[in-house]
Coordinates of C-alpha atoms in Angstrom, one line a residue:
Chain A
X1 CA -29.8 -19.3 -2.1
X2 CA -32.0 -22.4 -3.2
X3 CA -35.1 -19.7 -3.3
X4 CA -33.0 -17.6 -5.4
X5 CA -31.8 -20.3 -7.6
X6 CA -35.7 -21.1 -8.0
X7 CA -37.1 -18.2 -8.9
X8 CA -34.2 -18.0 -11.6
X9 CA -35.2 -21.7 -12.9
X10 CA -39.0 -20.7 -13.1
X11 CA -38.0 -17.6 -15.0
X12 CA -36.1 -18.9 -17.4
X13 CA -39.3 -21.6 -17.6
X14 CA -41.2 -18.7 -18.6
X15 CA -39.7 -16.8 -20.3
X16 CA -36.4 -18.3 -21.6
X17 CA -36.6 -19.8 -25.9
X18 CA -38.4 -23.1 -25.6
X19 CA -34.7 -25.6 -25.0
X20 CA -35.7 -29.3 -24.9
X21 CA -33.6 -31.5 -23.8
X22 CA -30.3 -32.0 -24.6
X23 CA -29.9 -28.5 -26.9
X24 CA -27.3 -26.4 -27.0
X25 CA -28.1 -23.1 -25.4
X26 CA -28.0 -19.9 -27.9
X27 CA -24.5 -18.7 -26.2
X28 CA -22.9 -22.0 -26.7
X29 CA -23.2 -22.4 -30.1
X30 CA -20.1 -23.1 -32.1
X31 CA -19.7 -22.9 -35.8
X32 CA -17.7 -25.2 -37.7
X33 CA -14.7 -22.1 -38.0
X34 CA -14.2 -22.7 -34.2
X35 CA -13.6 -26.4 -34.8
X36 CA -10.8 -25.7 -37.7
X37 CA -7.1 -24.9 -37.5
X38 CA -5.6 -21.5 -38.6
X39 CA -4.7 -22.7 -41.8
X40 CA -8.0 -23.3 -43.0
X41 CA -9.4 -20.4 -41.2
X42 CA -7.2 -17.9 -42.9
X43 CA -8.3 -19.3 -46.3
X44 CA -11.6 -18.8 -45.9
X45 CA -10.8 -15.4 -44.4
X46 CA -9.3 -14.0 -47.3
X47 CA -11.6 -13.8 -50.5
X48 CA -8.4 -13.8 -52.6
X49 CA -7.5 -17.3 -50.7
X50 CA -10.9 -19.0 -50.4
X51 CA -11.7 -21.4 -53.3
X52 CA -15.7 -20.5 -53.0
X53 CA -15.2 -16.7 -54.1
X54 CA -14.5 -18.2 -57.4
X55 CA -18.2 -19.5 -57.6
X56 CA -19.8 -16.5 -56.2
X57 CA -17.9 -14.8 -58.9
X58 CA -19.9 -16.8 -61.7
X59 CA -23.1 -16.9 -59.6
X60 CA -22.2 -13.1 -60.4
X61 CA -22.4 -13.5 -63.9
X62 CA -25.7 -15.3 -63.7
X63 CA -27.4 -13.2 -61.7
X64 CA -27.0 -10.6 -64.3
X65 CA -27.6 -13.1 -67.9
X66 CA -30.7 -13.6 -69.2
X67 CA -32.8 -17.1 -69.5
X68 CA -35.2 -18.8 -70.3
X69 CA -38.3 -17.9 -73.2
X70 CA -39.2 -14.9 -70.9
X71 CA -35.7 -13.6 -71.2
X72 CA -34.9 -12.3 -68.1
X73 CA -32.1 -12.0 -65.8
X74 CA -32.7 -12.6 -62.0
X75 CA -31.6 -8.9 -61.9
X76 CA -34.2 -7.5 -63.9
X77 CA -36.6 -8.3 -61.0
X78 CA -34.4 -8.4 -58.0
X79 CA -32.0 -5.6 -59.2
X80 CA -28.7 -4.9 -57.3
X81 CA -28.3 -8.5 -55.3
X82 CA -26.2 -6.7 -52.3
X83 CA -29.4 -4.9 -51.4
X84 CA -32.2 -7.0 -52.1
X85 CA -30.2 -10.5 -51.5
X86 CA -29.0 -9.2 -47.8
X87 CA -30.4 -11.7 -45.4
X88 CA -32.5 -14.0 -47.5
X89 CA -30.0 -16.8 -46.9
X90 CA -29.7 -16.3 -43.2
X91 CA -33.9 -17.1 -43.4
X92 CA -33.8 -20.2 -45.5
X93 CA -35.4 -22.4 -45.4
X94 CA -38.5 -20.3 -46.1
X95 CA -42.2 -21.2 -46.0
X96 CA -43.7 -21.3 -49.7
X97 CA -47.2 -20.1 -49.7
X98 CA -48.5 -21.7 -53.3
X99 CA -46.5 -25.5 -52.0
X100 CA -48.0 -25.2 -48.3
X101 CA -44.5 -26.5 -47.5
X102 CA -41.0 -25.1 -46.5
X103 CA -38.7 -24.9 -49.4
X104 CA -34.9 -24.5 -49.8
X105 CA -32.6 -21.5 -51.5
X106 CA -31.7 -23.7 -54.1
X107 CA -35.7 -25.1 -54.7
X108 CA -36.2 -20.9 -54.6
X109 CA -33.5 -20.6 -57.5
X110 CA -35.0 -23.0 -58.7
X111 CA -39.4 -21.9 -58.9
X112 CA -37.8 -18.2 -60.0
X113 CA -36.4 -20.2 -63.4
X114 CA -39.5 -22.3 -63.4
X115 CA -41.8 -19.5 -62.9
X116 CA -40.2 -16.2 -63.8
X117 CA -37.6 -16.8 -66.0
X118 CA -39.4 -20.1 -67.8
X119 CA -36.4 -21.5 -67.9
X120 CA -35.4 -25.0 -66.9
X121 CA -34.4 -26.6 -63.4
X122 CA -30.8 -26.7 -63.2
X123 CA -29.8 -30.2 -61.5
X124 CA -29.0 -30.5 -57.3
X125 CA -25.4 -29.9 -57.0
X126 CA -24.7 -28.5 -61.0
X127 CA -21.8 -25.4 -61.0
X128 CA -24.9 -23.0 -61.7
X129 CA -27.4 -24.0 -58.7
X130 CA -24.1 -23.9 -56.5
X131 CA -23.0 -20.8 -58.0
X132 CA -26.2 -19.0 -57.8
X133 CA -26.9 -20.2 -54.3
X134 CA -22.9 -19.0 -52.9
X135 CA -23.6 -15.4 -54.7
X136 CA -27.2 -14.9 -53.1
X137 CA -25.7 -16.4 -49.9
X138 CA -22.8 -14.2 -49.7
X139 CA -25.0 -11.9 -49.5
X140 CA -26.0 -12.6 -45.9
X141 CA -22.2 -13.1 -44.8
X142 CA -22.4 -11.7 -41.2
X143 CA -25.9 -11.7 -41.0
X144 CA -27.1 -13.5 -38.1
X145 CA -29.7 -16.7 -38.7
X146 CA -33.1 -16.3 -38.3
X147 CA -34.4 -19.1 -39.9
X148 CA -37.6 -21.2 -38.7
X149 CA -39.1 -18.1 -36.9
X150 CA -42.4 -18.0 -39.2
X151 CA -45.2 -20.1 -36.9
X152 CA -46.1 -22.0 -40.2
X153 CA -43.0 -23.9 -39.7
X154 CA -43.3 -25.0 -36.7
X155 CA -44.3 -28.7 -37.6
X156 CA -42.1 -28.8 -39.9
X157 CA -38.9 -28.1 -37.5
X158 CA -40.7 -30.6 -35.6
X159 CA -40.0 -33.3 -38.2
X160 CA -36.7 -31.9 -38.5
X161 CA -36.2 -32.5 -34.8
X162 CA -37.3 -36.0 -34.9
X163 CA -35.3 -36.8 -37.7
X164 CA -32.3 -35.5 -36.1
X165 CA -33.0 -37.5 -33.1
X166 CA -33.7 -40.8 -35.1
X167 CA -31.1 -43.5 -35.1
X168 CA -30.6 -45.0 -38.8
X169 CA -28.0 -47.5 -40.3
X170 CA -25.9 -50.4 -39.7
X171 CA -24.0 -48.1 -37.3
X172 CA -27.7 -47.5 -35.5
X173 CA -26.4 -44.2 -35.0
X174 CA -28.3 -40.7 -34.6
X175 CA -27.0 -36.8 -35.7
X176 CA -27.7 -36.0 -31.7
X177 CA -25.3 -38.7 -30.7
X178 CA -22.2 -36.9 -32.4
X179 CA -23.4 -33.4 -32.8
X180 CA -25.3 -33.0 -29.7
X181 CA -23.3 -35.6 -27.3
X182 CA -19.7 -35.7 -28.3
X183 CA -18.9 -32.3 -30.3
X184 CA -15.3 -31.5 -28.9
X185 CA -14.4 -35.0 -29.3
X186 CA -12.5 -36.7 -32.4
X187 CA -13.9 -39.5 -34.3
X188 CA -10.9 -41.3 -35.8
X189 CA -8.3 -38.2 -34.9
X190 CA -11.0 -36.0 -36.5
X191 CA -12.8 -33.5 -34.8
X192 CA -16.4 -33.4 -34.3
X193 CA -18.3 -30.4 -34.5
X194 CA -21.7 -29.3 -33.6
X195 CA -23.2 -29.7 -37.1
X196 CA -23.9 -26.1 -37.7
X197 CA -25.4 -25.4 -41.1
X198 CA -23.9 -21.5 -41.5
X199 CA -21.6 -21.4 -44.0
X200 CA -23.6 -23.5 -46.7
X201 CA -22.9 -23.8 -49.9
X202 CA -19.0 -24.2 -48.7
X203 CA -15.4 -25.7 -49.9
X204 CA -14.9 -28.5 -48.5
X205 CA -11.4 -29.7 -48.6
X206 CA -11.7 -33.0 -48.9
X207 CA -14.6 -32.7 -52.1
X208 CA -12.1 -30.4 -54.1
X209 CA -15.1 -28.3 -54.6
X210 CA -18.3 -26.4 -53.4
X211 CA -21.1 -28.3 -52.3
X212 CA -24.7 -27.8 -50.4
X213 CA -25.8 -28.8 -47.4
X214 CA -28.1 -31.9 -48.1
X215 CA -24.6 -33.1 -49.8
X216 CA -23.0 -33.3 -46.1
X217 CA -26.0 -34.6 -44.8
X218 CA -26.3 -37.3 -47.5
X219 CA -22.4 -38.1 -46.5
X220 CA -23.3 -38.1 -42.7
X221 CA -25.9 -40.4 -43.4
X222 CA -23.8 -42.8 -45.4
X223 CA -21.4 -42.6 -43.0
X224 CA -23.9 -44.4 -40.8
X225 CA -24.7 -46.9 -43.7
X226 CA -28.0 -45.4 -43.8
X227 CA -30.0 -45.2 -46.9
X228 CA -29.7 -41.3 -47.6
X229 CA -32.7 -39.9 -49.0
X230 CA -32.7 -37.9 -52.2
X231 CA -31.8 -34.4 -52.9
X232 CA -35.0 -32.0 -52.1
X233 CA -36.5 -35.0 -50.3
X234 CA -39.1 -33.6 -47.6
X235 CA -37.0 -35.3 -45.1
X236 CA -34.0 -33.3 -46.2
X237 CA -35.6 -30.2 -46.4
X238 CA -37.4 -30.7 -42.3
X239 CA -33.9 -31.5 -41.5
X240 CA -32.4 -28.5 -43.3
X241 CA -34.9 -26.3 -41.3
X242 CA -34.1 -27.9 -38.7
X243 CA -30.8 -27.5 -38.2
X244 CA -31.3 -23.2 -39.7
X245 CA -33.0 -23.0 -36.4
X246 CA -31.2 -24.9 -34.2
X247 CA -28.3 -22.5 -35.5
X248 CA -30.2 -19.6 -34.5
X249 CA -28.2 -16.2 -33.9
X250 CA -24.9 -17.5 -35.1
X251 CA -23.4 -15.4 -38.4
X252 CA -23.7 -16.5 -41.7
X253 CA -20.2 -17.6 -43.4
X254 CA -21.1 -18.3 -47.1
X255 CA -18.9 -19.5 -48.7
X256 CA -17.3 -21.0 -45.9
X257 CA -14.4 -23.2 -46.3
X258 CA -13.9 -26.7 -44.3
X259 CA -11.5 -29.3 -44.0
Chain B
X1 CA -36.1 -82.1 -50.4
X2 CA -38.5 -80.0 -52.3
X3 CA -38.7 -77.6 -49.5
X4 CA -34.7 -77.9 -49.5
X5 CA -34.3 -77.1 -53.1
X6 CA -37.0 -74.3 -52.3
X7 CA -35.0 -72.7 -50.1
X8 CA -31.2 -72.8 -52.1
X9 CA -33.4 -71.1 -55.4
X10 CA -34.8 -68.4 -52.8
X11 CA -31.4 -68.3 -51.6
X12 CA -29.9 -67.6 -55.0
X13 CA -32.8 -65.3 -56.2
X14 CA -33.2 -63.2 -53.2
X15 CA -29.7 -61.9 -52.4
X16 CA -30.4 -59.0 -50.7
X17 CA -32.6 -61.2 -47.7
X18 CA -31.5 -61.2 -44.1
X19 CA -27.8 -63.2 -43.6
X20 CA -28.7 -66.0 -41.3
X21 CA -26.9 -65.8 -38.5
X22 CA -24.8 -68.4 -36.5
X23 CA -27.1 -68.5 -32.9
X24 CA -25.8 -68.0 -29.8
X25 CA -26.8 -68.4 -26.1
X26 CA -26.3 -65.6 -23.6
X27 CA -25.5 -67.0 -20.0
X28 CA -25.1 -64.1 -17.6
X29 CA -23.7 -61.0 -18.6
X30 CA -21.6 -63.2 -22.0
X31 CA -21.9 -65.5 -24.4
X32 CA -19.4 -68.2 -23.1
X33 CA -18.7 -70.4 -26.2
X34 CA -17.0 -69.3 -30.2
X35 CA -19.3 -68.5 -32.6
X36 CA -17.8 -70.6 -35.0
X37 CA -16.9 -73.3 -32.5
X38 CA -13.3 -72.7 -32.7
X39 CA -10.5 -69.9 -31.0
X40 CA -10.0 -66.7 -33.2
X41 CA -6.9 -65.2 -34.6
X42 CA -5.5 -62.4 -32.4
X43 CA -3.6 -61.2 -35.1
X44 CA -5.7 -61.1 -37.5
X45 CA -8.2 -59.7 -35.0
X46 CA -5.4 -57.0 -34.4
X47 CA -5.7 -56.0 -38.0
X48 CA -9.6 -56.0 -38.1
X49 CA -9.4 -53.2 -34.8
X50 CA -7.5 -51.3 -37.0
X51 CA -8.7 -51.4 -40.1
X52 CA -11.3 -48.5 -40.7
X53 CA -14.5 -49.9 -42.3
X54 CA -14.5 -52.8 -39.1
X55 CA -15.1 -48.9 -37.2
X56 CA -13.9 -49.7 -34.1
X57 CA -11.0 -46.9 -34.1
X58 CA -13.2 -44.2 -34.8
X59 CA -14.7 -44.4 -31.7
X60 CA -11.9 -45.8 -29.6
X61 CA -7.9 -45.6 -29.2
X62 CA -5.8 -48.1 -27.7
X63 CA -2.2 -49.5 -27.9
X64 CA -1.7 -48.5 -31.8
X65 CA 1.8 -46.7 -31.9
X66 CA 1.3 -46.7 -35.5
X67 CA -1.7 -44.6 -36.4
X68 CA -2.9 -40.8 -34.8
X69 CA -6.4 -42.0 -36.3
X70 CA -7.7 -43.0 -33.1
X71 CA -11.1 -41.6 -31.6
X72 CA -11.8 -40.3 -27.9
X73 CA -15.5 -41.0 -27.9
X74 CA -15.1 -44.0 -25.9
X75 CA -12.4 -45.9 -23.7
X76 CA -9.5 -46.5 -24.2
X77 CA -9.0 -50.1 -25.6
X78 CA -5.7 -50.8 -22.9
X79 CA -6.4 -53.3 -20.3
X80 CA -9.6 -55.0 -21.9
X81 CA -8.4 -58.2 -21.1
X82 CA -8.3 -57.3 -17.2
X83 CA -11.4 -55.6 -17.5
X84 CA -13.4 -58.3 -19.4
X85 CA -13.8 -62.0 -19.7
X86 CA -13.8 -63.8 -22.9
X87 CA -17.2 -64.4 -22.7
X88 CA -18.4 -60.6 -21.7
X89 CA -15.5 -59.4 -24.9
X90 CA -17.9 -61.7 -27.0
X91 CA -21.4 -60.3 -26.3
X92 CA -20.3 -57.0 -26.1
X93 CA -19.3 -56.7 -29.8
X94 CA -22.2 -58.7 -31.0
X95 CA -24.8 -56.8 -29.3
X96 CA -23.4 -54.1 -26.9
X97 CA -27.1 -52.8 -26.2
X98 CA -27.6 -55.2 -24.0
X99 CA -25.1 -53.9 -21.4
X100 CA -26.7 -50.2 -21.8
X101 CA -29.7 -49.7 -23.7
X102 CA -28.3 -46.1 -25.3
X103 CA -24.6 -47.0 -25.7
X104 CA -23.6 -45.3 -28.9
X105 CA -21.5 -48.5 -29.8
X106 CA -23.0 -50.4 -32.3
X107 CA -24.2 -53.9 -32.1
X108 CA -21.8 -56.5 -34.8
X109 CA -23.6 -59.5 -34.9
X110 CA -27.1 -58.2 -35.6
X111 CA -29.1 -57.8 -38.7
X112 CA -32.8 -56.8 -37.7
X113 CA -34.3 -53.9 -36.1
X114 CA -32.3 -50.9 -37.7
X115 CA -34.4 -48.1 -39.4
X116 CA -33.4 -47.2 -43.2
X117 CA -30.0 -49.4 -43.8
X118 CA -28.5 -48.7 -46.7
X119 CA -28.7 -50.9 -49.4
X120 CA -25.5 -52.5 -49.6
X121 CA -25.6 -53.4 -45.6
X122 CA -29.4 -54.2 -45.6
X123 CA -29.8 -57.2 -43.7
X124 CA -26.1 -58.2 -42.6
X125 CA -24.1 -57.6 -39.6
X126 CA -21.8 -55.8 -39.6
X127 CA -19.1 -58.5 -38.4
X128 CA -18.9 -62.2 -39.9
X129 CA -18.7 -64.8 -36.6
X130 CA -15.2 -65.4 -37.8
X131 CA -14.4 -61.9 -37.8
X132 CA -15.9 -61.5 -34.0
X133 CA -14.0 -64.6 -33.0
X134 CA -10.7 -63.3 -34.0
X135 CA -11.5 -60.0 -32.5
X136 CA -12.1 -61.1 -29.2
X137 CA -9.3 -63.1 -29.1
X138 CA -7.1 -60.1 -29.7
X139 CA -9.1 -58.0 -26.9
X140 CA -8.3 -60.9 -24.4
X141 CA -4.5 -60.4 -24.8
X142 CA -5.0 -56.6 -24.0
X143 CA -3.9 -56.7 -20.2
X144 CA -1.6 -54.0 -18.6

């Protein structure tokens, strides 16, 4: 019996995904949904119900409109979006080859205006970016997350990691102590989930709108009275990536409603 | 006096400079005598547990009948005052590390050694001495 349970430790050493210590194990990952009542559930269920079809409805629009002095449309190089767009979320953050760095779906929206469409940037958190960013990511809905597989990302997920373990603030608190240690449990009546990034951009209830990911994570981190750093901050970005892969195999919900 | 004066203008210009805080000397596992030399308010400590931005609800419940916005990351709040002295009640809230290295509770009387605070907090506790004071003399009336 201890010989058996041996051999089954040193395989999994071997050949089981690298864990470290104190990660939650592929099969035990829970999205956010699992967290919610049925209420809130049901809404994002049904597209007729959930509040974020209405921006994946515009992103619709301008995926289709022409911008910018070159006067194209994202379609006119990416053509039908439910085709090209499936599982590009699901991978994001992506390495960038020209920036030697990983980049975000919304800093992608944005280098395709910049670059292709010579159009301008549209600001973190503007209708358009979350627009554009809920249509391309709807596009994934089901797919499972594959993010941070490329080896080039691997320091980067690193500083992700790091970050994640880092305490910060007044409160001297770190993500790991309440999404890692005490998901299950309820901070002020509230419950706490596992910090899973799948259903980004999302309705959150409590915003009265859609909003990205860095936007929760700049609320966590205020939350701790920590000085969040900036939209498309590196830090933000690693942490992004981080989380992408720490979420690995779990479904993509875009747009996901949340309480 | 020069260096006096010195001292009220840095004051005045430097706002955002690390509150002094009232010191303190730990004897055993506590910190046996008021912060501000005089006995809290329970009361008023009563209000302070509850109030959200003191925090100390969204970690712990306790004898509260009249909110549901109590947390379960830590214990129960009931019986303190059987469990604790005065003296522990005290050092625990202004520096709780110092029972366990890697509690999640946060220290209230301490204003150096954090990473990235945000501005507004950046070098105060989180707790005035007063407010510890009347704190801890509401935790001492919680016995079963």
């Amino acid at each position: 019996m201890i010989a058996w349970r041996a051999i089954a430790a040193a395989i999994l050493l071997v050949t089981g995904p690298a864990l470290l210590a104190g990660e939650i194990p592929s099969d035990a990952r829970r999205s956010g949904y699992a967290f919610m009542g049925p209420d809130t559930r049901a809404m994002q269920d049904d597209d007729t119900a959930n509040p974020g079809m209405l921006f994946v409805l515009d992103g619709e629009q301008l995926w289709k409109k022409t911008t910018g002095t070159a006067e194209k449309a994202c379609a006119d190089c990416h053509g039908d979006a439910r085709g090209s767009m499936k599982g590009v979320a699901a991978r994001y953050p992506a390495f960038d080859k020209a920036l030697g760095r990983p980049i975000t779906l919304d800093q992608r929206i944005n280098l395709c205006r910049a670059n292709h469409q010579q159009a301008t940037p549209l600001p973190y958190e503007s209708r358009d970016l979350l627009a554009l960013s809920a249509f391309v990511g709807r596009q994934s809905r089901g797919v499972p997350i594959t993010a941070g597989e490329d080896p080039q990302l691997e320091p980067f997920v690193e500083q992700g990691r790091k970050l994640f373990m880092q305490r910060e603030g007044q409160l001297n608190l770190a993500c790991t102590n309440c999404h890692d240690d005490n998901f299950d449990k309820r901070l002020a009546g509230a419950p706490i989930t596992q910090g899973q990034p799948a259903g980004y951009p999302l309705y959150r209830l409590e915003w009265q709108t859609l909003g990205s990911l860095e936007r929760r994570l700049r609320s966590c981190m205020s939350g701790v009275r920590a000085q969040a750093y900036d939209y498309g901050s590196p830090e933000l970005v690693a942490l992004e990536l981080y989380l992408m892969s720490r979420a690995r195999g779990l479904p993509m919900e875009t747009p996901a409603v949340r309480p | 006096m020069i260096a006096a004066l010195l001292m009220a203008s840095l004051a005045i210009t430097l706002p955002a400079q690390a509150d002094e805080l009232v010191p303190y000397t730990i004897v055993g596992d506590g910190i046996p005598v008021s912060l501000t030399g005089s006995s809290g308010d329970a009361a008023r400590g009563r209000a302070l547990v509850l109030a959200r931005t003191t925090t100390c609800i969204l970690c712990h419940s306790g004898p509260f009948p009249e909110t549901r916005f109590q947390g379960d990351l830590a214990p129960d709040l009931a019986g303190a005052g059987n469990r604790w002295s005065e003296s522990q009640l005290r050092l625990r809230l202004v520096d709780a590390s110092r029972f366990n290295p890697d509690t999640i509770m946060p220290s209230y009387y301490r204003n150096d050694g954090f990473v990235r605070v945000g501005r507004n907090f950046a070098g105060k506790p989180i707790l005035s001495a007063a407010e510890i004071e009347d704190i801890v003399a509401f935790l001492v009336t919680l016995r079963d």
